[in-house]
PDB file of C-alpha atoms and ligand atoms in Angstrom:
ATOM      1  CA  MET A   1       6.385  15.226   1.692  1.00 50.00           C
ATOM      2  CA  GLU A   2       8.235  16.118  -1.372  1.00 55.00           C
ATOM      3  CA  LYS A   3       9.481  13.485  -4.357  1.00 71.00           C
ATOM      4  CA  ASP A   4       9.037  13.978  -7.880  1.00 86.00           C
ATOM      5  CA  ARG A   5       7.891  10.019  -8.519  1.00 97.00           C
ATOM      6  CA  LYS A   6       4.105  10.501  -7.341  1.00 97.00           C
ATOM      7  CA  LEU A   7       3.389   8.809  -4.484  1.00 98.00           C
ATOM      8  CA  ILE A   8       1.321   5.333  -5.107  1.00 98.00           C
ATOM      9  CA  ILE A   9      -0.236   3.551  -2.154  1.00 98.00           C
ATOM     10  CA  ALA A  10      -2.085   0.587  -3.205  1.00 98.00           C
ATOM     11  CA  GLY A  11      -4.633  -2.207  -1.318  1.00 98.00           C
ATOM     12  CA  ASN A  12      -4.688  -5.646  -1.720  1.00 98.00           C
ATOM     13  CA  TRP A  13      -7.456  -7.151   0.010  1.00 98.00           C
ATOM     14  CA  LYS A  14      -6.925 -10.402  -0.974  1.00 98.00           C
ATOM     15  CA  MET A  15      -9.232 -13.205  -0.346  1.00 98.00           C
ATOM     16  CA  ASN A  16     -11.852 -10.708   1.539  1.00 98.00           C
ATOM     17  CA  LYS A  17     -15.164  -8.579   1.177  1.00 98.00           C
ATOM     18  CA  THR A  18     -18.282  -9.691  -0.469  1.00 98.00           C
ATOM     19  CA  VAL A  19     -19.844  -7.528  -2.372  1.00 98.00           C
ATOM     20  CA  ALA A  20     -21.465  -5.320  -0.324  1.00 98.00           C
ATOM     21  CA  GLU A  21     -18.547  -5.166   2.460  1.00 98.00           C
ATOM     22  CA  SER A  22     -16.770  -3.837  -0.521  1.00 98.00           C
ATOM     23  CA  VAL A  23     -18.925  -1.240  -2.090  1.00 98.00           C
ATOM     24  CA  ASP A  24     -19.451  -0.281   1.853  1.00 98.00           C
ATOM     25  CA  LEU A  25     -15.248   0.058   1.826  1.00 98.00           C
ATOM     26  CA  VAL A  26     -15.202   1.943  -0.990  1.00 98.00           C
ATOM     27  CA  ASN A  27     -17.969   4.660  -0.259  1.00 97.00           C
ATOM     28  CA  GLY A  28     -15.835   5.379   2.966  1.00 98.00           C
ATOM     29  CA  LEU A  29     -12.634   5.474   1.079  1.00 98.00           C
ATOM     30  CA  LYS A  30     -14.272   8.056  -1.507  1.00 97.00           C
ATOM     31  CA  ARG A  31     -15.600  10.207   1.476  1.00 96.00           C
ATOM     32  CA  GLU A  32     -12.618   9.953   3.086  1.00 97.00           C
ATOM     33  CA  LEU A  33      -9.956  10.635   0.350  1.00 97.00           C
ATOM     34  CA  HIS A  34     -11.568  13.039  -1.772  1.00 93.00           C
ATOM     35  CA  GLY A  35      -9.360  15.736  -2.670  1.00 90.00           C
ATOM     36  CA  VAL A  36      -6.302  13.879  -1.707  1.00 94.00           C
ATOM     37  CA  LYS A  37      -4.369  14.405  -5.359  1.00 93.00           C
ATOM     38  CA  GLU A  38      -0.771  13.889  -4.125  1.00 94.00           C
ATOM     39  CA  VAL A  39      -1.142  10.137  -4.267  1.00 97.00           C
ATOM     40  CA  ASP A  40      -2.283   7.417  -6.522  1.00 98.00           C
ATOM     41  CA  VAL A  41      -4.728   5.272  -4.683  1.00 98.00           C
ATOM     42  CA  VAL A  42      -4.883   1.689  -6.073  1.00 98.00           C
ATOM     43  CA  ILE A  43      -8.030  -0.486  -5.011  1.00 98.00           C
ATOM     44  CA  CYS A  44      -7.303  -4.322  -5.599  1.00 98.00           C
ATOM     45  CA  PRO A  45     -10.469  -6.259  -4.324  1.00 98.00           C
ATOM     46  CA  PRO A  46     -11.205  -9.819  -5.228  1.00 98.00           C
ATOM     47  CA  TYR A  47     -12.658 -10.561  -8.916  1.00 98.00           C
ATOM     48  CA  THR A  48     -15.763 -11.037  -7.511  1.00 98.00           C
ATOM     49  CA  ALA A  49     -16.394  -7.495  -6.617  1.00 98.00           C
ATOM     50  CA  LEU A  50     -14.748  -5.694  -9.618  1.00 98.00           C
ATOM     51  CA  SER A  51     -18.051  -5.101 -11.385  1.00 98.00           C
ATOM     52  CA  GLU A  52     -19.723  -3.490  -8.522  1.00 98.00           C
ATOM     53  CA  VAL A  53     -16.695  -1.326  -7.110  1.00 98.00           C
ATOM     54  CA  SER A  54     -15.560   0.211 -10.661  1.00 98.00           C
ATOM     55  CA  LYS A  55     -19.044   1.772 -10.764  1.00 97.00           C
ATOM     56  CA  VAL A  56     -18.777   2.911  -7.291  1.00 97.00           C
ATOM     57  CA  MET A  57     -15.510   4.403  -8.258  1.00 95.00           C
ATOM     58  CA  ILE A  58     -16.444   6.437 -11.173  1.00 91.00           C
ATOM     59  CA  GLU A  59     -15.872   9.879 -10.984  1.00 87.00           C
ATOM     60  CA  SER A  60     -13.355   9.287  -7.951  1.00 95.00           C
ATOM     61  CA  ASN A  61      -9.549   9.831  -7.320  1.00 94.00           C
ATOM     62  CA  LEU A  62      -9.487   5.996  -6.571  1.00 97.00           C
ATOM     63  CA  ARG A  63      -7.967   3.657  -9.355  1.00 98.00           C
ATOM     64  CA  LEU A  64      -9.146  -0.081  -9.665  1.00 98.00           C
ATOM     65  CA  GLY A  65      -6.287  -2.425  -9.625  1.00 98.00           C
ATOM     66  CA  ALA A  66      -6.856  -6.646 -10.020  1.00 98.00           C
ATOM     67  CA  GLN A  67      -4.667  -8.695  -7.321  1.00 98.00           C
ATOM     68  CA  ASN A  68      -3.604 -11.225 -10.331  1.00 98.00           C
ATOM     69  CA  MET A  69      -4.433 -11.829 -14.146  1.00 98.00           C
ATOM     70  CA  SER A  70      -3.751 -14.526 -16.811  1.00 98.00           C
ATOM     71  CA  GLU A  71      -0.663 -14.711 -19.365  1.00 98.00           C
ATOM     72  CA  HIS A  72      -2.952 -15.848 -21.684  1.00 98.00           C
ATOM     73  CA  GLY A  73      -6.097 -14.029 -23.910  1.00 97.00           C
ATOM     74  CA  PRO A  74      -9.844 -14.840 -24.171  1.00 98.00           C
ATOM     75  CA  GLY A  75      -9.930 -19.026 -24.854  1.00 98.00           C
ATOM     76  CA  ALA A  76      -9.957 -22.385 -23.149  1.00 98.00           C
ATOM     77  CA  HIS A  77      -8.294 -21.486 -19.860  1.00 98.00           C
ATOM     78  CA  THR A  78     -11.143 -22.733 -17.113  1.00 98.00           C
ATOM     79  CA  GLY A  79     -11.049 -20.446 -14.050  1.00 97.00           C
ATOM     80  CA  GLU A  80      -8.666 -17.938 -15.286  1.00 98.00           C
ATOM     81  CA  VAL A  81      -9.356 -14.198 -15.908  1.00 98.00           C
ATOM     82  CA  CYS A  82      -7.541 -12.557 -18.611  1.00 98.00           C
ATOM     83  CA  ALA A  83      -6.602  -8.812 -18.843  1.00 98.00           C
ATOM     84  CA  SER A  84      -9.244  -7.759 -21.655  1.00 98.00           C
ATOM     85  CA  LEU A  85     -12.041  -9.045 -19.201  1.00 98.00           C
ATOM     86  CA  LEU A  86     -10.378  -6.905 -16.265  1.00 98.00           C
ATOM     87  CA  LYS A  87     -10.099  -3.916 -18.791  1.00 97.00           C
ATOM     88  CA  GLU A  88     -14.444  -4.074 -19.299  1.00 97.00           C
ATOM     89  CA  PHE A  89     -14.129  -3.429 -15.300  1.00 97.00           C
ATOM     90  CA  SER A  90     -11.576  -0.119 -15.979  1.00 96.00           C
ATOM     91  CA  VAL A  91      -9.112  -2.080 -14.239  1.00 98.00           C
ATOM     92  CA  ARG A  92      -6.099  -0.004 -14.432  1.00 98.00           C
ATOM     93  CA  TYR A  93      -3.445  -2.263 -12.698  1.00 98.00           C
ATOM     94  CA  VAL A  94      -2.666  -5.386 -11.610  1.00 99.00           C
ATOM     95  CA  ILE A  95      -0.452  -6.946  -9.125  1.00 99.00           C
ATOM     96  CA  LEU A  96       1.543  -9.881 -10.215  1.00 98.00           C
ATOM     97  CA  GLY A  97       4.109 -12.478  -8.736  1.00 98.00           C
ATOM     98  CA  HIS A  98       2.492 -11.582  -4.722  1.00 98.00           C
ATOM     99  CA  SER A  99       4.655 -13.992  -2.807  1.00 97.00           C
ATOM    100  CA  GLU A 100       1.376 -15.757  -1.606  1.00 97.00           C
ATOM    101  CA  ARG A 101       0.654 -16.740  -5.315  1.00 98.00           C
ATOM    102  CA  ARG A 102       4.589 -17.554  -5.679  1.00 97.00           C
ATOM    103  CA  GLN A 103       4.342 -19.704  -2.656  1.00 96.00           C
ATOM    104  CA  PHE A 104       0.796 -21.359  -3.055  1.00 96.00           C
ATOM    105  CA  GLN A 105       0.388 -21.077  -6.642  1.00 96.00           C
ATOM    106  CA  GLY A 106       3.776 -22.154  -8.005  1.00 97.00           C
ATOM    107  CA  GLU A 107       4.026 -18.924  -9.982  1.00 98.00           C
ATOM    108  CA  ASN A 108       7.956 -18.112 -11.193  1.00 98.00           C
ATOM    109  CA  ASP A 109       9.640 -15.373 -12.491  1.00 98.00           C
ATOM    110  CA  ALA A 110       9.332 -16.570 -16.183  1.00 98.00           C
ATOM    111  CA  LEU A 111       5.634 -16.949 -15.824  1.00 98.00           C
ATOM    112  CA  ILE A 112       5.304 -13.221 -14.222  1.00 98.00           C
ATOM    113  CA  SER A 113       7.764 -11.703 -17.152  1.00 98.00           C
ATOM    114  CA  ARG A 114       5.004 -13.141 -19.645  1.00 98.00           C
ATOM    115  CA  LYS A 115       1.746 -12.135 -17.448  1.00 98.00           C
ATOM    116  CA  ALA A 116       3.515  -8.743 -17.305  1.00 98.00           C
ATOM    117  CA  ARG A 117       4.016  -8.786 -20.863  1.00 98.00           C
ATOM    118  CA  ALA A 118       0.282  -9.295 -21.344  1.00 98.00           C
ATOM    119  CA  ALA A 119      -0.791  -6.528 -18.853  1.00 98.00           C
ATOM    120  CA  HIS A 120       1.511  -4.114 -21.013  1.00 98.00           C
ATOM    121  CA  ALA A 121       0.057  -5.319 -24.438  1.00 98.00           C
ATOM    122  CA  ALA A 122      -3.567  -4.484 -23.156  1.00 98.00           C
ATOM    123  CA  SER A 123      -2.593  -1.494 -21.265  1.00 98.00           C
ATOM    124  CA  LEU A 124      -2.700  -2.218 -17.767  1.00 98.00           C
ATOM    125  CA  LYS A 125       0.049  -1.286 -15.034  1.00 98.00           C
ATOM    126  CA  PRO A 126       1.417  -4.159 -13.684  1.00 98.00           C
ATOM    127  CA  ILE A 127       2.999  -4.174  -9.813  1.00 99.00           C
ATOM    128  CA  VAL A 128       5.408  -6.400  -9.900  1.00 98.00           C
ATOM    129  CA  CYS A 129       6.229  -8.335  -6.521  1.00 98.00           C
ATOM    130  CA  VAL A 130       9.479  -9.025  -5.082  1.00 98.00           C
ATOM    131  CA  GLY A 131      11.085  -9.903  -1.719  1.00 98.00           C
ATOM    132  CA  GLU A 132      12.842 -12.694  -0.076  1.00 98.00           C
ATOM    133  CA  THR A 133      12.186 -14.831   2.483  1.00 96.00           C
ATOM    134  CA  LEU A 134      13.571 -14.650   6.550  1.00 95.00           C
ATOM    135  CA  ALA A 135      15.611 -17.911   5.589  1.00 96.00           C
ATOM    136  CA  ASP A 136      17.581 -15.441   2.313  1.00 97.00           C
ATOM    137  CA  ARG A 137      18.059 -12.397   4.874  1.00 96.00           C
ATOM    138  CA  GLU A 138      19.183 -14.460   7.332  1.00 94.00           C
ATOM    139  CA  SER A 139      21.658 -16.203   5.390  1.00 97.00           C
ATOM    140  CA  GLY A 140      22.887 -12.966   3.623  1.00 97.00           C
ATOM    141  CA  ARG A 141      21.017 -13.728   0.173  1.00 98.00           C
ATOM    142  CA  THR A 142      18.828 -10.784  -0.176  1.00 98.00           C
ATOM    143  CA  GLU A 143      20.210  -8.966  -2.737  1.00 98.00           C
ATOM    144  CA  GLU A 144      20.832 -12.079  -4.939  1.00 98.00           C
ATOM    145  CA  VAL A 145      17.136 -13.447  -4.183  1.00 98.00           C
ATOM    146  CA  VAL A 146      15.457  -9.651  -5.216  1.00 98.00           C
ATOM    147  CA  ARG A 147      17.945  -9.200  -8.128  1.00 98.00           C
ATOM    148  CA  THR A 148      16.915 -12.795  -9.466  1.00 98.00           C
ATOM    149  CA  GLN A 149      13.210 -12.085  -8.708  1.00 98.00           C
ATOM    150  CA  ILE A 150      13.620  -8.513 -10.468  1.00 98.00           C
ATOM    151  CA  GLU A 151      15.613  -9.813 -13.944  1.00 98.00           C
ATOM    152  CA  GLY A 152      13.670 -12.940 -14.675  1.00 98.00           C
ATOM    153  CA  SER A 153      10.301 -11.102 -13.984  1.00 98.00           C
ATOM    154  CA  LEU A 154      10.704  -7.872 -15.821  1.00 98.00           C
ATOM    155  CA  ALA A 155      12.546  -9.922 -18.389  1.00 98.00           C
ATOM    156  CA  GLY A 156      11.381  -8.618 -22.017  1.00 97.00           C
ATOM    157  CA  LEU A 157       9.863  -5.430 -20.476  1.00 98.00           C
ATOM    158  CA  SER A 158      11.260  -2.450 -22.976  1.00 98.00           C
ATOM    159  CA  ALA A 159      11.687   0.505 -21.209  1.00 98.00           C
ATOM    160  CA  ASP A 160       9.037   2.233 -22.215  1.00 98.00           C
ATOM    161  CA  GLN A 161       7.244  -0.052 -20.731  1.00 98.00           C
ATOM    162  CA  MET A 162       8.971   0.030 -17.770  1.00 98.00           C
ATOM    163  CA  HIS A 163       7.742   3.584 -17.340  1.00 97.00           C
ATOM    164  CA  ASP A 164       4.207   1.971 -16.643  1.00 98.00           C
ATOM    165  CA  THR A 165       5.566  -0.348 -14.152  1.00 98.00           C
ATOM    166  CA  VAL A 166       5.291  -0.199 -10.528  1.00 98.00           C
ATOM    167  CA  ILE A 167       7.735  -2.550  -8.455  1.00 98.00           C
ATOM    168  CA  ALA A 168       6.699  -3.422  -4.697  1.00 98.00           C
ATOM    169  CA  TYR A 169       9.391  -4.718  -2.449  1.00 98.00           C
ATOM    170  CA  GLU A 170       7.901  -7.131   0.007  1.00 98.00           C
ATOM    171  CA  PRO A 171      10.045  -9.027   2.250  1.00 97.00           C
ATOM    172  CA  VAL A 172       8.224 -12.184   2.538  1.00 96.00           C
ATOM    173  CA  TRP A 173       9.142 -12.166   6.644  1.00 95.00           C
ATOM    174  CA  ALA A 174       6.929  -8.524   6.792  1.00 95.00           C
ATOM    175  CA  ILE A 175       3.652  -9.480   5.276  1.00 93.00           C
ATOM    176  CA  GLY A 176       1.124 -10.484   7.338  1.00 90.00           C
ATOM    177  CA  THR A 177       3.271 -11.055  10.362  1.00 91.00           C
ATOM    178  CA  GLY A 178       3.035  -7.420  11.930  1.00 89.00           C
ATOM    179  CA  LYS A 179       6.533  -7.088  11.635  1.00 87.00           C
ATOM    180  CA  THR A 180       7.988  -4.239   9.009  1.00 87.00           C
ATOM    181  CA  ALA A 181      11.597  -4.005   7.835  1.00 90.00           C
ATOM    182  CA  THR A 182      13.227  -0.915   9.520  1.00 95.00           C
ATOM    183  CA  THR A 183      13.198   2.252   7.509  1.00 96.00           C
ATOM    184  CA  GLU A 184      16.809   1.450   6.672  1.00 97.00           C
ATOM    185  CA  GLN A 185      16.349  -2.121   5.638  1.00 97.00           C
ATOM    186  CA  ALA A 186      13.681  -0.842   3.057  1.00 97.00           C
ATOM    187  CA  GLN A 187      15.400   2.142   1.758  1.00 98.00           C
ATOM    188  CA  GLU A 188      18.543   0.027   1.394  1.00 98.00           C
ATOM    189  CA  VAL A 189      16.812  -2.676  -0.693  1.00 98.00           C
ATOM    190  CA  HIS A 190      14.773   0.262  -2.657  1.00 98.00           C
ATOM    191  CA  ALA A 191      18.061   1.832  -3.257  1.00 98.00           C
ATOM    192  CA  PHE A 192      19.566  -1.617  -4.687  1.00 98.00           C
ATOM    193  CA  ILE A 193      16.592  -2.121  -7.315  1.00 98.00           C
ATOM    194  CA  ARG A 194      16.943   0.950  -8.323  1.00 98.00           C
ATOM    195  CA  LYS A 195      20.739   0.736  -9.431  1.00 98.00           C
ATOM    196  CA  LEU A 196      19.721  -2.369 -10.885  1.00 98.00           C
ATOM    197  CA  LEU A 197      16.807  -0.856 -12.662  1.00 98.00           C
ATOM    198  CA  ALA A 198      19.117   1.754 -14.129  1.00 98.00           C
ATOM    199  CA  SER A 199      22.026  -1.054 -15.431  1.00 98.00           C
ATOM    200  CA  LEU A 200      18.970  -3.439 -16.895  1.00 98.00           C
ATOM    201  CA  PHE A 201      17.608  -0.315 -18.519  1.00 98.00           C
ATOM    202  CA  ASP A 202      18.786   2.939 -18.089  1.00 97.00           C
ATOM    203  CA  GLU A 203      19.053   6.096 -15.928  1.00 97.00           C
ATOM    204  CA  THR A 204      15.451   7.527 -16.543  1.00 97.00           C
ATOM    205  CA  VAL A 205      13.948   4.237 -15.836  1.00 97.00           C
ATOM    206  CA  ALA A 206      15.671   3.828 -12.702  1.00 97.00           C
ATOM    207  CA  ARG A 207      14.794   7.504 -11.846  1.00 97.00           C
ATOM    208  CA  LYS A 208      11.391   6.982 -12.941  1.00 97.00           C
ATOM    209  CA  VAL A 209       9.943   3.638 -11.820  1.00 98.00           C
ATOM    210  CA  ARG A 210       7.865   3.764  -8.175  1.00 98.00           C
ATOM    211  CA  ILE A 211       9.235   1.126  -5.976  1.00 98.00           C
ATOM    212  CA  GLN A 212       6.500   0.520  -3.273  1.00 98.00           C
ATOM    213  CA  TYR A 213       7.660  -1.140  -0.217  1.00 97.00           C
ATOM    214  CA  GLY A 214       4.659  -3.544   1.545  1.00 97.00           C
ATOM    215  CA  GLY A 215       4.579  -5.635   4.881  1.00 96.00           C
ATOM    216  CA  SER A 216       2.742  -4.881   7.606  1.00 94.00           C
ATOM    217  CA  VAL A 217       2.361  -1.555   6.551  1.00 96.00           C
ATOM    218  CA  LYS A 218      -0.469   0.651   8.895  1.00 96.00           C
ATOM    219  CA  PRO A 219      -0.720   4.451  10.103  1.00 97.00           C
ATOM    220  CA  GLY A 220       2.122   3.754  13.064  1.00 96.00           C
ATOM    221  CA  ASN A 221       4.939   3.406  10.637  1.00 96.00           C
ATOM    222  CA  ALA A 222       3.431   4.445   7.070  1.00 97.00           C
ATOM    223  CA  ARG A 223       4.872   8.163   7.218  1.00 96.00           C
ATOM    224  CA  GLU A 224       8.495   7.299   8.255  1.00 96.00           C
ATOM    225  CA  LEU A 225       8.846   4.389   5.560  1.00 96.00           C
ATOM    226  CA  MET A 226       7.548   6.938   2.827  1.00 95.00           C
ATOM    227  CA  SER A 227       9.887   9.334   3.895  1.00 95.00           C
ATOM    228  CA  GLN A 228      12.914   7.149   2.590  1.00 97.00           C
ATOM    229  CA  PRO A 229      14.330   8.711  -0.629  1.00 97.00           C
ATOM    230  CA  ASP A 230      13.597   5.700  -2.884  1.00 98.00           C
ATOM    231  CA  VAL A 231      10.310   4.686  -1.283  1.00 98.00           C
ATOM    232  CA  ASP A 232       7.564   5.779  -3.345  1.00 98.00           C
ATOM    233  CA  GLY A 233       4.817   4.650  -1.749  1.00 98.00           C
ATOM    234  CA  ALA A 234       3.106   1.140  -0.316  1.00 98.00           C
ATOM    235  CA  LEU A 235       1.319  -1.931  -0.985  1.00 98.00           C
ATOM    236  CA  VAL A 236      -1.022  -2.573   1.877  1.00 98.00           C
ATOM    237  CA  GLY A 237      -2.448  -5.838   2.982  1.00 98.00           C
ATOM    238  CA  GLY A 238      -4.569  -5.995   6.177  1.00 97.00           C
ATOM    239  CA  ALA A 239      -4.433  -2.372   6.757  1.00 98.00           C
ATOM    240  CA  SER A 240      -6.271  -1.621   3.477  1.00 98.00           C
ATOM    241  CA  LEU A 241      -9.310  -3.645   4.922  1.00 98.00           C
ATOM    242  CA  GLU A 242     -10.803  -0.887   6.884  1.00 98.00           C
ATOM    243  CA  VAL A 243     -11.533   2.772   5.600  1.00 98.00           C
ATOM    244  CA  ARG A 244     -10.226   3.917   8.927  1.00 98.00           C
ATOM    245  CA  SER A 245      -6.326   2.579   8.591  1.00 98.00           C
ATOM    246  CA  PHE A 246      -6.299   2.480   4.839  1.00 98.00           C
ATOM    247  CA  SER A 247      -7.292   6.304   4.601  1.00 98.00           C
ATOM    248  CA  ASP A 248      -4.861   7.118   7.145  1.00 98.00           C
ATOM    249  CA  ILE A 249      -1.924   5.735   5.822  1.00 98.00           C
ATOM    250  CA  ILE A 250      -2.859   7.760   2.933  1.00 97.00           C
ATOM    251  CA  LYS A 251      -3.145  11.005   4.711  1.00 96.00           C
ATOM    252  CA  LEU A 252      -0.162  10.466   7.003  1.00 94.00           C
ATOM    253  CA  SER A 253       1.836   9.921   3.671  1.00 92.00           C
ATOM    254  CA  VAL A 254       1.365  13.398   1.843  1.00 87.00           C
TER     255      VAL A 254
HETATM  256  C1  LIG B   1       0.604  -7.558   0.994  1.00 86.81           C
HETATM  257  O1  LIG B   1      -0.203  -8.900   1.209  1.00 86.81           O
HETATM  258  O2  LIG B   1       1.192  -7.301  -0.131  1.00 86.81           O
HETATM  259  C2  LIG B   1       0.489  -7.047   2.430  1.00 86.81           C
HETATM  260  C3  LIG B   1       1.824  -6.138   2.556  1.00 86.81           C
HETATM  261  O3  LIG B   1       0.369  -7.657   3.490  1.00 86.81           O
HETATM  262  P1  LIG B   1       0.338  -6.829   4.975  1.00 86.81           P
HETATM  263  O4  LIG B   1       0.474  -5.600   4.619  1.00 86.81           O
HETATM  264  O5  LIG B   1      -1.186  -7.347   5.562  1.00 86.81           O
HETATM  265  O6  LIG B   1       1.475  -7.307   5.680  1.00 86.81           O
END
């Protein structure tokens, strides 16, 4: 599948996997994905497993990501984890503004943009998540909602920083529900986001930024989704928790 943007497929393990289970899973992925160079593969374990997983990942083609980070630098922020602490484990990517954090931790676009700027200041690449709810879609507000999230969450980023920013379009109604957006629905919103990037930044940003699709991606639908012209990879939840399903998604996408 030829595209000028390199595919990026990330596994978001959410609040799953003990340290031992994490190490097993990464060892399995290393074996299965050895030699895969056409896709950037990012693994986002819970914070508690980052240290051990980073050791297992040394000399592999897998990259480490975190699921969230603080907008602040080191200091008095009980329970938070900042970019410099993540960097200790060779973390390269950080998921920001996942819909679960927007919904359950009350994260808003302004906070997400501060986190994105903090990530870039530490040379971490943010994966910024956006997506509409079912009610938004059914009331015809998908583009309006996605536009507001993109404008707010990317506010203050430069065009250069955007080259190292990934966007994940994740319709909330498709996350963990088994309902996937159709390829047409996904492509339509991805193309809309790309056009928006051209107007907010410039054509080069629009051409270069990778936009992942997320929401019940599995081996059975990965290839078709990623064959869409503006779909540059996937953010995978449930199916990233097992070696077979996650490695199949990757192999089927190249
Ligand atoms: C996610 O949490 O980002 C996600 C897309 O989950 P799932 O693949 O399980 O729908």
